[in-house]
Structure formats: structure tokens, C-alpha cells
Amino acid sequence: DIQMTQSPSSLSASVGDRVTITCRASQGIRNDLGWYQQKPGKAPKRLIYAASSLQSGVPSRFSGSGSGTEFTLTISSLQPEDFATYYCLQHNSFPPTFGQGTKVEIK
Amino acid sequence: EVQLVQSGAEVKKPGESLKISCKGSGYSFSSYWIGWVRQMPGQGLAWMGIIFPGDSNTRYSPSFQGQVTISADKSISTAYLQWSSLRASDTAMYYCARHFGSGSPPPPDYWGQGTLVTVSS
């Protein structure tokens, strides 16, 4: 299986901060990567697909970049509703594998 | 509007069987892969397997092969996740998700609300 390593595992930030989360794949996955947001007690919600394409309805403060083995999710100006856990998912190689998650908490 | 509605929470004893469901609406159910994701208490997400309702083609993650059975009834737009003999370690939230796009398999886009399965003696 391809291993997806997310960093950091958690972070504390303030409203308005720029936040960057990184996901590294154990081997190249082209751009077959998505980012998901999960709030407590809720199902995951897709934010980004194909590494950098914004899911319809998702605010433009979210962006994704990267290809191959290194990917980033950036929140340009953190909003109160963005405090959640974020996961990357690779679907280039079977089986799809998630990163371990990054919990974004209020500073 | 794409919707996936899952069956309600279950409390079972070790060794019992269980089948949970996921009903899709707002899209052509037979034409999209649908899969299952496990989330154990306080843990991350684990992809379990996937089925194409149109022809019942099914693929399992090796970690879950032989542990669960995924099936679908396209006539009622419903997918299922089934256990023949539950263990305490099966206690988790289970999400169904439609899969769409490029890749093998394509990634999940729309998700169900989750079904909590608790296995305890």
C-alpha cells in the first residue's frame, strides 16, 4: 500500500491566519489526491480533488497544490468554521489510502 | 441533489451478524461506484472496499478482504456492508460514499451520514 504521511498531526491557529498542511506519498501518485474536511460528529466533506481542483461550493480560501509525492492544502485566511480535522486521500494505487489527519484547533 | 442515506445505529454482541445499508438518490445509482470507509473511535479514516452497482463488480482493500461483504441492489438504489460474525474490534462509524472521477478506483465525492456500529457483550 502507498503510505500517506501528513504533517503536522495538529496545529493551533488564529482566525485570519494562513494555514498549510502537507501530505507526502511513499511513491509517486501523479495528481490523484483529494483533501477532505471532517468536523466532529459529521461525515467527511471533499474540499479538493485532482490535487488542485476546488470542489463546487467550497470557499476559495481553500487551495491545493502538488504532484508526484508532495502535496499541500492551504487555507488562506482561517475562519471559525474551518476548525476541523483534514485528511488527504490518494487514489492512484489500489487500495486508496488516507493520511492520518491534521487537527486544526483554535489558538 | 445527490444524497446517501444510511441505516441507523446498531448495538450487537460478538459473534452476531449484521447488514447495514446506504440508499442513494439524486443520481443514476447503477452508474457510479459506491464504497465504504471505517472510522474507529477517535481514529482516522480507513478505506474498506467498493462496488459498481451496475454489474456488482466488487473490490476490497486487502485489510478488509474476508472480513466484510459489500453488495448492492440496484433495483432499490441501495448498497450494503455485511458481517457474518462481529468482533469487538468492529466497533466503529461506517460511512458509505459515492466514488466518481479518474483513478482506479475514483475518489469519494459525496458521503452518507454514517452508521455507528457498537459490538459489546
Coordinates of N, CA and C in Angstrom, one line a residue:
Chain A
D1 N 0.8 -1.2 0.0 CA 0.0 0.0 0.0 C 0.9 1.3 0.0
I2 N 0.4 2.3 -0.6 CA 1.1 3.6 -0.6 C 0.8 4.2 0.8
Q3 N 1.8 4.7 1.4 CA 1.7 5.4 2.7 C 1.6 6.9 2.5
M4 N 0.6 7.5 3.1 CA 0.4 8.9 3.1 C 0.8 9.5 4.4
T5 N 1.8 10.4 4.5 CA 2.2 11.0 5.7 C 1.8 12.4 5.7
Q6 N 1.0 12.8 6.7 CA 0.5 14.2 6.8 C 1.3 14.9 7.9
S7 N 1.5 16.1 7.7 CA 2.2 16.9 8.7 C 1.6 18.4 8.7
P8 N 1.5 19.0 9.9 CA 1.6 18.4 11.2 C 0.4 17.5 11.5
S9 N 0.5 16.8 12.6 CA -0.7 16.0 13.0 C -1.7 16.9 13.7
S10 N -1.3 18.0 14.2 CA -2.2 19.0 14.8 C -1.5 20.4 14.8
L11 N -2.4 21.4 14.8 CA -1.8 22.8 14.8 C -2.8 23.7 15.5
S12 N -2.3 24.7 16.1 CA -3.2 25.7 16.7 C -3.0 27.0 15.9
A13 N -4.1 27.6 15.5 CA -4.0 28.9 14.7 C -5.2 29.8 15.1
S14 N -5.0 31.0 14.7 CA -6.0 32.1 15.0 C -6.8 32.4 13.8
V15 N -8.0 32.9 14.0 CA -8.8 33.4 12.9 C -8.0 34.4 12.1
G16 N -8.0 34.2 10.7 CA -7.3 35.1 9.9 C -5.9 34.6 9.5
D17 N -5.4 33.6 10.2 CA -4.1 33.0 9.9 C -4.1 32.3 8.5
R18 N -2.9 32.2 7.9 CA -2.7 31.3 6.8 C -2.2 30.0 7.3
V19 N -2.9 28.9 6.8 CA -2.5 27.6 7.3 C -2.2 26.7 6.2
T20 N -1.1 25.9 6.4 CA -0.7 25.0 5.3 C -0.5 23.6 5.9
I21 N -1.1 22.6 5.3 CA -1.0 21.2 5.7 C -0.3 20.4 4.5
T22 N 0.6 19.6 4.9 CA 1.4 18.8 3.9 C 1.1 17.3 3.9
C23 N 1.0 16.7 2.7 CA 0.9 15.3 2.6 C 1.9 14.7 1.7
R24 N 2.7 13.7 2.2 CA 3.7 13.1 1.3 C 3.4 11.7 1.1
A25 N 3.5 11.3 -0.2 CA 3.2 9.9 -0.6 C 4.5 9.1 -0.6
S26 N 4.4 7.8 -0.3 CA 5.6 7.0 -0.3 C 6.1 6.6 -1.7
Q27 N 5.3 6.9 -2.7 CA 5.7 6.8 -4.1 C 4.9 7.7 -4.9
G28 N 5.3 8.0 -6.1 CA 4.6 8.9 -6.9 C 3.1 8.6 -7.2
I29 N 2.2 9.5 -7.1 CA 0.8 9.3 -7.4 C 0.2 10.3 -8.4
R30 N 1.1 10.9 -9.2 CA 0.7 11.9 -10.2 C -0.1 13.0 -9.4
N31 N -1.3 13.3 -9.8 CA -2.2 14.2 -9.1 C -3.4 13.6 -8.5
D32 N -3.3 12.3 -8.3 CA -4.5 11.5 -7.8 C -4.7 11.6 -6.3
L33 N -5.0 12.8 -5.9 CA -5.1 13.1 -4.5 C -6.2 14.1 -4.2
G34 N -6.9 13.8 -3.1 CA -8.0 14.7 -2.6 C -7.8 15.1 -1.2
W35 N -8.4 16.2 -0.8 CA -8.4 16.7 0.6 C -9.9 16.7 1.1
Y36 N -10.0 16.2 2.3 CA -11.3 16.2 3.0 C -11.3 16.8 4.3
Q37 N -12.4 17.5 4.6 CA -12.6 18.1 5.9 C -13.6 17.3 6.7
Q38 N -13.3 17.1 8.0 CA -14.3 16.4 8.9 C -14.4 17.2 10.2
K39 N -15.7 17.6 10.5 CA -16.0 18.2 11.7 C -16.5 17.2 12.7
P40 N -16.4 17.4 14.0 CA -16.7 16.4 15.0 C -18.2 15.9 14.8
G41 N -18.4 14.6 14.8 CA -19.7 14.0 14.6 C -20.3 14.1 13.3
K42 N -19.5 14.5 12.3 CA -20.0 14.7 10.9 C -19.2 13.8 9.9
A43 N -19.8 13.6 8.8 CA -19.2 12.9 7.7 C -18.1 13.8 7.1
P44 N -17.1 13.2 6.5 CA -16.1 14.0 5.7 C -16.8 14.7 4.6
K45 N -16.1 15.8 4.2 CA -16.6 16.6 3.0 C -15.4 16.8 2.1
R46 N -15.6 16.6 0.9 CA -14.4 16.8 0.0 C -14.3 18.3 -0.3
L47 N -13.0 18.8 -0.2 CA -12.7 20.2 -0.5 C -12.0 20.3 -1.9
I48 N -11.0 19.4 -2.1 CA -10.1 19.5 -3.3 C -10.1 18.1 -3.9
Y49 N -10.1 18.1 -5.3 CA -9.9 16.8 -6.0 C -8.8 17.1 -7.1
A50 N -8.2 16.0 -7.5 CA -7.1 16.1 -8.5 C -6.1 17.1 -8.1
A51 N -5.8 17.0 -6.8 CA -4.7 17.8 -6.1 C -4.9 19.3 -6.0
S52 N -5.6 19.9 -7.0 CA -5.7 21.3 -7.0 C -7.0 21.9 -7.5
S53 N -8.0 21.0 -7.8 CA -9.3 21.5 -8.2 C -10.2 21.6 -7.1
L54 N -10.9 22.8 -7.0 CA -11.8 23.1 -5.9 C -13.1 22.5 -6.1
Q55 N -13.6 21.8 -5.1 CA -14.9 21.2 -5.2 C -16.0 22.3 -5.2
S56 N -17.0 22.1 -6.1 CA -18.1 23.1 -6.2 C -18.6 23.4 -4.8
G57 N -18.8 24.7 -4.6 CA -19.4 25.1 -3.3 C -18.4 25.4 -2.2
V58 N -17.2 25.0 -2.4 CA -16.2 25.2 -1.3 C -15.6 26.6 -1.4
P59 N -15.4 27.3 -0.3 CA -14.9 28.7 -0.4 C -13.5 28.7 -1.0
S60 N -13.2 29.8 -1.7 CA -12.0 29.9 -2.5 C -10.8 30.1 -1.6
R61 N -11.0 30.3 -0.3 CA -9.8 30.4 0.6 C -9.1 29.1 0.7
F62 N -9.7 28.0 0.3 CA -9.1 26.7 0.3 C -8.4 26.5 -1.1
S63 N -7.2 26.0 -1.1 CA -6.5 25.7 -2.3 C -5.6 24.5 -2.1
G64 N -5.3 23.8 -3.2 CA -4.4 22.6 -3.1 C -3.4 22.7 -4.2
S65 N -2.2 22.1 -3.9 CA -1.2 22.1 -4.9 C -0.3 20.9 -4.8
G66 N 0.5 20.6 -5.7 CA 1.4 19.5 -5.7 C 1.2 18.5 -6.7
S67 N 2.2 17.6 -6.9 CA 2.1 16.5 -7.9 C 3.2 15.5 -7.5
G68 N 3.0 14.3 -7.8 CA 4.1 13.3 -7.6 C 4.0 12.8 -6.2
T69 N 4.8 13.3 -5.3 CA 4.9 12.8 -3.9 C 4.6 13.8 -2.8
E70 N 4.6 15.1 -3.2 CA 4.3 16.1 -2.2 C 3.2 17.0 -2.5
F71 N 2.3 17.2 -1.6 CA 1.1 18.0 -1.8 C 0.8 18.9 -0.6
T72 N 0.1 20.0 -0.9 CA -0.2 20.9 0.2 C -1.7 21.3 0.1
L73 N -2.3 21.5 1.2 CA -3.6 22.2 1.4 C -3.3 23.5 2.1
T74 N -3.8 24.6 1.5 CA -3.6 25.9 2.1 C -5.0 26.5 2.4
I75 N -5.1 27.1 3.6 CA -6.3 27.9 3.9 C -5.8 29.3 4.0
S76 N -6.2 30.2 3.1 CA -5.5 31.5 3.0 C -5.8 32.4 4.2
S77 N -7.0 32.3 4.8 CA -7.4 33.1 5.9 C -8.4 32.3 6.7
L78 N -7.9 31.7 7.8 CA -8.7 30.7 8.6 C -9.9 31.4 9.2
Q79 N -11.1 30.7 9.0 CA -12.3 31.2 9.5 C -12.8 30.3 10.7
P80 N -13.7 30.8 11.5 CA -14.1 30.0 12.7 C -14.7 28.6 12.2
E81 N -15.4 28.5 11.1 CA -15.9 27.3 10.7 C -14.9 26.3 10.1
D82 N -13.7 26.7 10.0 CA -12.6 25.9 9.4 C -11.9 25.0 10.5
F83 N -12.3 25.2 11.7 CA -11.6 24.3 12.7 C -12.2 22.9 12.7
A84 N -11.4 22.0 12.3 CA -11.8 20.6 11.9 C -10.6 19.8 11.7
T85 N -10.8 18.5 11.4 CA -9.7 17.6 11.0 C -9.7 17.5 9.5
Y86 N -8.5 17.5 8.9 CA -8.3 17.4 7.5 C -7.5 16.2 7.1
Y87 N -8.0 15.5 6.1 CA -7.4 14.3 5.6 C -7.0 14.4 4.1
C88 N -5.9 13.8 3.7 CA -5.6 13.6 2.3 C -5.9 12.2 2.0
L89 N -6.2 11.9 0.7 CA -6.5 10.6 0.2 C -5.9 10.4 -1.1
Q90 N -5.1 9.3 -1.3 CA -4.5 9.0 -2.6 C -5.4 7.9 -3.3
H91 N -5.7 8.0 -4.5 CA -6.4 7.0 -5.2 C -5.7 6.6 -6.5
N92 N -4.4 6.8 -6.6 CA -3.6 6.4 -7.7 C -3.4 4.9 -7.8
S93 N -3.2 4.3 -6.6 CA -2.8 2.9 -6.5 C -3.8 2.2 -5.5
F94 N -4.2 1.0 -5.9 CA -5.1 0.3 -5.1 C -4.4 -0.4 -3.9
P95 N -4.9 -0.3 -2.7 CA -6.2 0.4 -2.3 C -5.9 1.9 -2.0
P96 N -6.9 2.7 -2.1 CA -6.8 4.1 -1.7 C -6.4 4.2 -0.3
T97 N -5.6 5.1 0.1 CA -5.1 5.3 1.4 C -5.2 6.7 1.9
F98 N -5.6 6.9 3.1 CA -5.7 8.2 3.7 C -4.5 8.6 4.5
G99 N -4.2 9.9 4.6 CA -3.3 10.3 5.6 C -3.9 10.2 7.0
Q100 N -3.1 10.4 8.0 CA -3.5 10.1 9.4 C -4.4 11.3 9.9
G101 N -4.4 12.4 9.2 CA -5.2 13.5 9.6 C -4.4 14.6 10.3
T102 N -4.9 15.9 10.1 CA -4.4 17.0 10.8 C -5.5 17.8 11.5
K103 N -5.4 17.9 12.8 CA -6.5 18.6 13.5 C -6.1 20.0 13.7
V104 N -7.0 20.9 13.2 CA -6.8 22.4 13.3 C -7.6 22.9 14.4
E105 N -6.9 23.4 15.4 CA -7.6 23.9 16.6 C -7.4 25.4 16.8
I106 N -8.3 26.0 17.6 CA -8.3 27.4 17.9 C -7.1 27.7 18.8
K107 N -6.4 28.8 18.5 CA -5.3 29.2 19.4 C -5.9 30.2 20.4
Chain B
E1 N -30.2 16.7 -6.3 CA -29.2 16.7 -5.3 C -28.8 15.3 -4.9
V2 N -27.5 15.0 -4.9 CA -27.0 13.7 -4.6 C -27.2 13.5 -3.1
Q3 N -27.8 12.4 -2.7 CA -27.9 12.1 -1.3 C -27.6 10.6 -1.0
L4 N -27.0 10.3 0.1 CA -26.7 9.0 0.5 C -27.2 8.9 1.9
V5 N -28.2 8.1 2.2 CA -28.8 8.0 3.5 C -28.6 6.6 4.0
Q6 N -27.9 6.5 5.2 CA -27.5 5.3 5.8 C -28.5 4.8 6.8
S7 N -28.5 3.5 7.1 CA -29.4 3.0 8.2 C -28.9 3.4 9.6
G8 N -29.7 3.2 10.5 CA -29.4 3.7 11.9 C -28.4 2.9 12.7
A9 N -28.1 3.5 13.8 CA -27.1 2.9 14.7 C -27.5 1.5 15.2
E10 N -26.5 0.7 15.3 CA -26.7 -0.7 15.7 C -25.9 -1.1 17.0
V11 N -26.4 -1.9 17.9 CA -25.7 -2.4 19.0 C -25.8 -3.9 18.9
K12 N -24.7 -4.6 18.8 CA -24.7 -6.0 18.6 C -23.7 -6.7 19.6
K13 N -23.9 -8.0 19.8 CA -23.0 -8.8 20.6 C -22.0 -9.5 19.7
P14 N -20.8 -9.8 20.3 CA -19.8 -10.5 19.5 C -20.4 -11.8 19.0
G15 N -20.0 -12.1 17.7 CA -20.5 -13.3 17.1 C -21.8 -13.1 16.3
E16 N -22.5 -12.1 16.5 CA -23.7 -11.8 15.7 C -23.4 -11.3 14.3
S17 N -24.4 -11.4 13.5 CA -24.3 -10.9 12.1 C -25.0 -9.6 12.0
L18 N -24.6 -8.9 10.9 CA -25.1 -7.5 10.8 C -25.0 -7.1 9.3
K19 N -26.0 -6.4 8.8 CA -26.0 -5.8 7.5 C -26.5 -4.4 7.6
I20 N -25.7 -3.4 7.2 CA -26.1 -2.0 7.2 C -26.3 -1.5 5.8
S21 N -27.0 -0.5 5.6 CA -27.4 -0.1 4.2 C -27.1 1.4 4.0
C22 N -27.1 1.7 2.7 CA -26.8 3.0 2.2 C -27.7 3.3 0.9
K23 N -28.7 4.1 1.0 CA -29.5 4.3 -0.1 C -29.2 5.6 -0.8
G24 N -28.9 5.5 -2.1 CA -28.6 6.7 -2.9 C -29.8 7.3 -3.7
S25 N -29.7 8.6 -3.8 CA -30.8 9.3 -4.6 C -30.2 10.5 -5.3
G26 N -30.9 11.0 -6.3 CA -30.5 12.2 -6.9 C -29.4 12.0 -8.0
Y27 N -29.1 10.7 -8.3 CA -28.2 10.4 -9.4 C -28.5 9.0 -9.9
S28 N -27.8 8.6 -11.0 CA -28.0 7.2 -11.5 C -27.2 6.3 -10.7
F29 N -27.8 5.6 -9.7 CA -27.2 4.8 -8.8 C -26.3 3.7 -9.4
S30 N -26.8 3.1 -10.5 CA -26.1 2.0 -11.2 C -24.8 2.4 -11.8
S31 N -24.7 3.7 -12.1 CA -23.6 4.1 -12.9 C -22.4 4.7 -12.2
Y32 N -22.4 4.6 -10.9 CA -21.3 5.1 -10.1 C -20.8 4.1 -9.0
W33 N -19.5 4.0 -8.8 CA -19.0 3.2 -7.8 C -19.5 3.7 -6.4
I34 N -19.7 2.8 -5.5 CA -20.0 3.2 -4.1 C -19.2 2.4 -3.2
G35 N -18.6 3.0 -2.2 CA -17.7 2.3 -1.3 C -18.0 2.6 0.2
W36 N -17.2 2.0 1.0 CA -17.3 2.1 2.5 C -16.0 2.5 3.1
V37 N -16.1 3.3 4.2 CA -14.9 3.8 4.9 C -15.2 3.6 6.4
R38 N -14.3 3.1 7.1 CA -14.4 2.9 8.5 C -13.6 4.0 9.3
Q39 N -14.2 4.4 10.4 CA -13.6 5.3 11.4 C -13.8 4.7 12.8
M40 N -12.7 4.1 13.3 CA -12.8 3.6 14.7 C -12.8 4.8 15.7
P41 N -13.3 4.6 16.9 CA -13.4 5.7 17.8 C -12.1 6.5 18.0
G42 N -12.2 7.8 17.8 CA -11.0 8.7 18.0 C -9.9 8.5 17.0
Q43 N -10.2 7.7 15.9 CA -9.1 7.4 14.9 C -9.4 8.1 13.5
G44 N -8.5 7.8 12.6 CA -8.7 8.3 11.3 C -9.5 7.4 10.4
L45 N -9.5 7.7 9.1 CA -10.3 7.1 8.1 C -9.6 5.9 7.4
A46 N -10.3 4.8 7.2 CA -9.7 3.6 6.5 C -10.7 3.2 5.4
W47 N -10.2 3.1 4.2 CA -11.0 2.7 3.0 C -11.1 1.2 3.0
M48 N -12.3 0.7 2.9 CA -12.6 -0.7 3.0 C -12.8 -1.4 1.7
G49 N -13.6 -0.8 0.8 CA -13.9 -1.5 -0.4 C -14.9 -0.8 -1.2
I50 N -15.3 -1.3 -2.4 CA -16.1 -0.6 -3.3 C -16.9 -1.5 -4.2
I51 N -18.0 -1.1 -4.7 CA -18.8 -1.9 -5.6 C -19.4 -1.0 -6.7
F52 N -19.5 -1.6 -7.9 CA -20.2 -0.9 -9.0 C -21.5 -1.6 -9.2
P53 N -22.6 -0.9 -8.7 CA -23.9 -1.5 -8.7 C -24.4 -2.0 -10.1
G54 N -23.9 -1.4 -11.1 CA -24.4 -1.8 -12.5 C -24.1 -3.2 -12.8
D55 N -22.9 -3.7 -12.4 CA -22.6 -5.1 -12.6 C -22.1 -5.9 -11.4
S56 N -22.2 -5.3 -10.3 CA -21.8 -5.8 -9.0 C -20.3 -6.2 -8.9
N57 N -19.5 -5.6 -9.7 CA -18.0 -5.7 -9.6 C -17.6 -5.1 -8.3
T58 N -16.9 -5.9 -7.5 CA -16.5 -5.5 -6.1 C -15.0 -5.7 -5.9
R59 N -14.5 -4.7 -5.2 CA -13.0 -4.8 -4.9 C -12.9 -4.4 -3.4
Y60 N -12.0 -5.2 -2.7 CA -11.8 -5.0 -1.3 C -10.3 -4.5 -1.0
S61 N -10.2 -3.7 -0.1 CA -8.8 -3.4 0.4 C -8.3 -4.8 1.0
P62 N -7.1 -5.1 0.9 CA -6.6 -6.4 1.5 C -6.8 -6.4 3.0
S63 N -6.8 -5.2 3.6 CA -7.0 -5.2 5.1 C -8.4 -5.6 5.5
F64 N -9.4 -5.6 4.6 CA -10.7 -5.9 4.9 C -11.3 -7.1 4.1
Q65 N -10.5 -7.6 3.1 CA -10.9 -8.8 2.4 C -11.1 -10.0 3.3
G66 N -12.3 -10.6 3.2 CA -12.6 -11.7 4.0 C -13.3 -11.4 5.3
Q67 N -13.2 -10.1 5.7 CA -13.8 -9.6 7.0 C -15.2 -9.1 6.8
V68 N -15.5 -8.6 5.7 CA -16.8 -8.0 5.4 C -17.2 -8.4 4.0
T69 N -18.5 -8.2 3.7 CA -19.0 -8.4 2.4 C -19.8 -7.1 1.9
I70 N -19.4 -6.6 0.7 CA -20.1 -5.5 0.2 C -21.0 -6.0 -1.0
S71 N -22.2 -5.5 -1.0 CA -23.2 -5.8 -2.0 C -24.0 -4.6 -2.4
A72 N -24.9 -4.8 -3.4 CA -25.8 -3.7 -3.8 C -27.0 -4.3 -4.5
D73 N -28.1 -3.6 -4.4 CA -29.3 -3.9 -5.1 C -29.7 -2.7 -5.9
K74 N -29.4 -2.7 -7.2 CA -29.6 -1.5 -8.0 C -31.1 -1.2 -8.2
S75 N -31.9 -2.2 -8.0 CA -33.4 -2.0 -8.2 C -33.9 -1.1 -7.1
I76 N -33.2 -1.0 -6.0 CA -33.7 -0.1 -4.9 C -32.6 0.9 -4.5
S77 N -31.6 1.0 -5.4 CA -30.5 2.0 -5.2 C -29.9 2.0 -3.8
T78 N -29.6 0.8 -3.4 CA -29.1 0.6 -2.1 C -27.8 -0.3 -2.1
A79 N -26.8 0.1 -1.3 CA -25.6 -0.7 -1.1 C -25.6 -1.2 0.3
Y80 N -24.9 -2.2 0.5 CA -24.8 -2.9 1.9 C -23.4 -3.2 2.3
L81 N -23.2 -3.2 3.6 CA -22.0 -3.7 4.2 C -22.4 -4.7 5.2
Q82 N -21.8 -5.9 5.2 CA -22.3 -7.0 6.0 C -21.1 -7.7 6.7
W83 N -21.5 -8.2 7.9 CA -20.6 -9.0 8.7 C -21.3 -10.3 9.1
S84 N -20.6 -11.4 9.0 CA -21.2 -12.7 9.4 C -21.0 -13.0 10.9
S85 N -19.9 -12.5 11.5 CA -19.6 -12.7 12.9 C -18.8 -11.5 13.4
L86 N -19.5 -10.6 14.1 CA -18.9 -9.4 14.6 C -17.9 -9.6 15.7
R87 N -17.0 -8.7 15.8 CA -16.0 -8.7 16.9 C -16.0 -7.4 17.5
A88 N -15.5 -7.3 18.7 CA -15.5 -6.0 19.4 C -14.7 -5.0 18.6
S89 N -13.7 -5.4 17.9 CA -12.9 -4.5 17.1 C -13.6 -4.0 15.9
D90 N -14.8 -4.4 15.6 CA -15.6 -3.9 14.5 C -16.3 -2.6 15.0
T91 N -16.3 -2.3 16.3 CA -16.9 -1.1 16.8 C -16.3 0.1 16.1
A92 N -17.2 0.9 15.4 CA -16.7 2.0 14.6 C -17.9 2.7 14.0
M93 N -17.6 3.9 13.4 CA -18.5 4.5 12.5 C -18.2 4.1 11.1
Y94 N -19.2 3.8 10.3 CA -19.0 3.3 8.9 C -19.7 4.3 8.0
Y95 N -19.0 4.8 7.0 CA -19.5 5.7 6.1 C -19.6 5.1 4.7
C96 N -20.7 5.3 4.0 CA -20.7 5.0 2.6 C -20.4 6.3 1.8
A97 N -19.9 6.1 0.6 CA -19.5 7.3 -0.2 C -19.6 6.9 -1.7
R98 N -20.2 7.8 -2.5 CA -20.2 7.6 -3.9 C -18.8 8.0 -4.4
H99 N -18.3 7.2 -5.4 CA -17.0 7.4 -5.9 C -17.1 7.9 -7.4
F100 N -16.4 8.9 -7.8 CA -16.5 9.4 -9.1 C -15.3 10.1 -9.5
G101 N -14.9 10.0 -10.8 CA -13.8 10.7 -11.4 C -12.7 9.8 -11.9
S102 N -11.5 10.3 -12.1 CA -10.4 9.4 -12.6 C -9.8 8.6 -11.5
G103 N -9.0 7.7 -11.9 CA -8.3 6.9 -11.0 C -8.9 5.5 -10.9
S104 N -8.1 4.6 -10.2 CA -8.6 3.2 -10.1 C -8.4 2.8 -8.6
P105 N -9.4 3.0 -7.8 CA -10.8 3.5 -8.2 C -10.8 5.0 -8.2
P106 N -11.9 5.6 -8.6 CA -12.1 7.0 -8.5 C -12.3 7.4 -7.0
P107 N -12.1 8.6 -6.7 CA -12.2 9.0 -5.3 C -13.6 9.3 -4.8
P108 N -13.8 9.2 -3.5 CA -15.2 9.5 -3.0 C -15.5 11.0 -3.1
D109 N -16.7 11.3 -3.6 CA -17.1 12.7 -3.6 C -18.3 13.0 -2.6
Y110 N -19.4 12.3 -2.7 CA -20.5 12.5 -1.8 C -20.5 11.4 -0.7
W111 N -20.8 11.8 0.5 CA -20.8 10.8 1.6 C -22.1 10.7 2.3
G112 N -22.4 9.5 2.9 CA -23.5 9.3 3.7 C -23.2 9.9 5.1
Q113 N -24.2 9.9 6.0 CA -24.1 10.5 7.3 C -23.4 9.6 8.3
G114 N -23.2 8.3 8.0 CA -22.5 7.4 8.9 C -23.5 6.5 9.6
T115 N -23.0 5.3 9.9 CA -23.8 4.4 10.8 C -22.8 3.9 11.9
L116 N -23.2 4.1 13.1 CA -22.4 3.7 14.2 C -22.7 2.3 14.6
V117 N -21.7 1.4 14.6 CA -21.9 0.0 15.0 C -21.1 -0.2 16.3
T118 N -21.8 -0.6 17.3 CA -21.2 -0.9 18.6 C -21.3 -2.4 18.8
V119 N -20.2 -3.1 19.1 CA -20.2 -4.5 19.4 C -19.7 -4.7 20.8
S120 N -20.5 -5.2 21.6 CA -20.2 -5.3 23.1 C -21.0 -6.4 23.7
S121 N -20.3 -7.2 24.6 CA -21.0 -8.3 25.3 C -21.8 -7.7 26.5

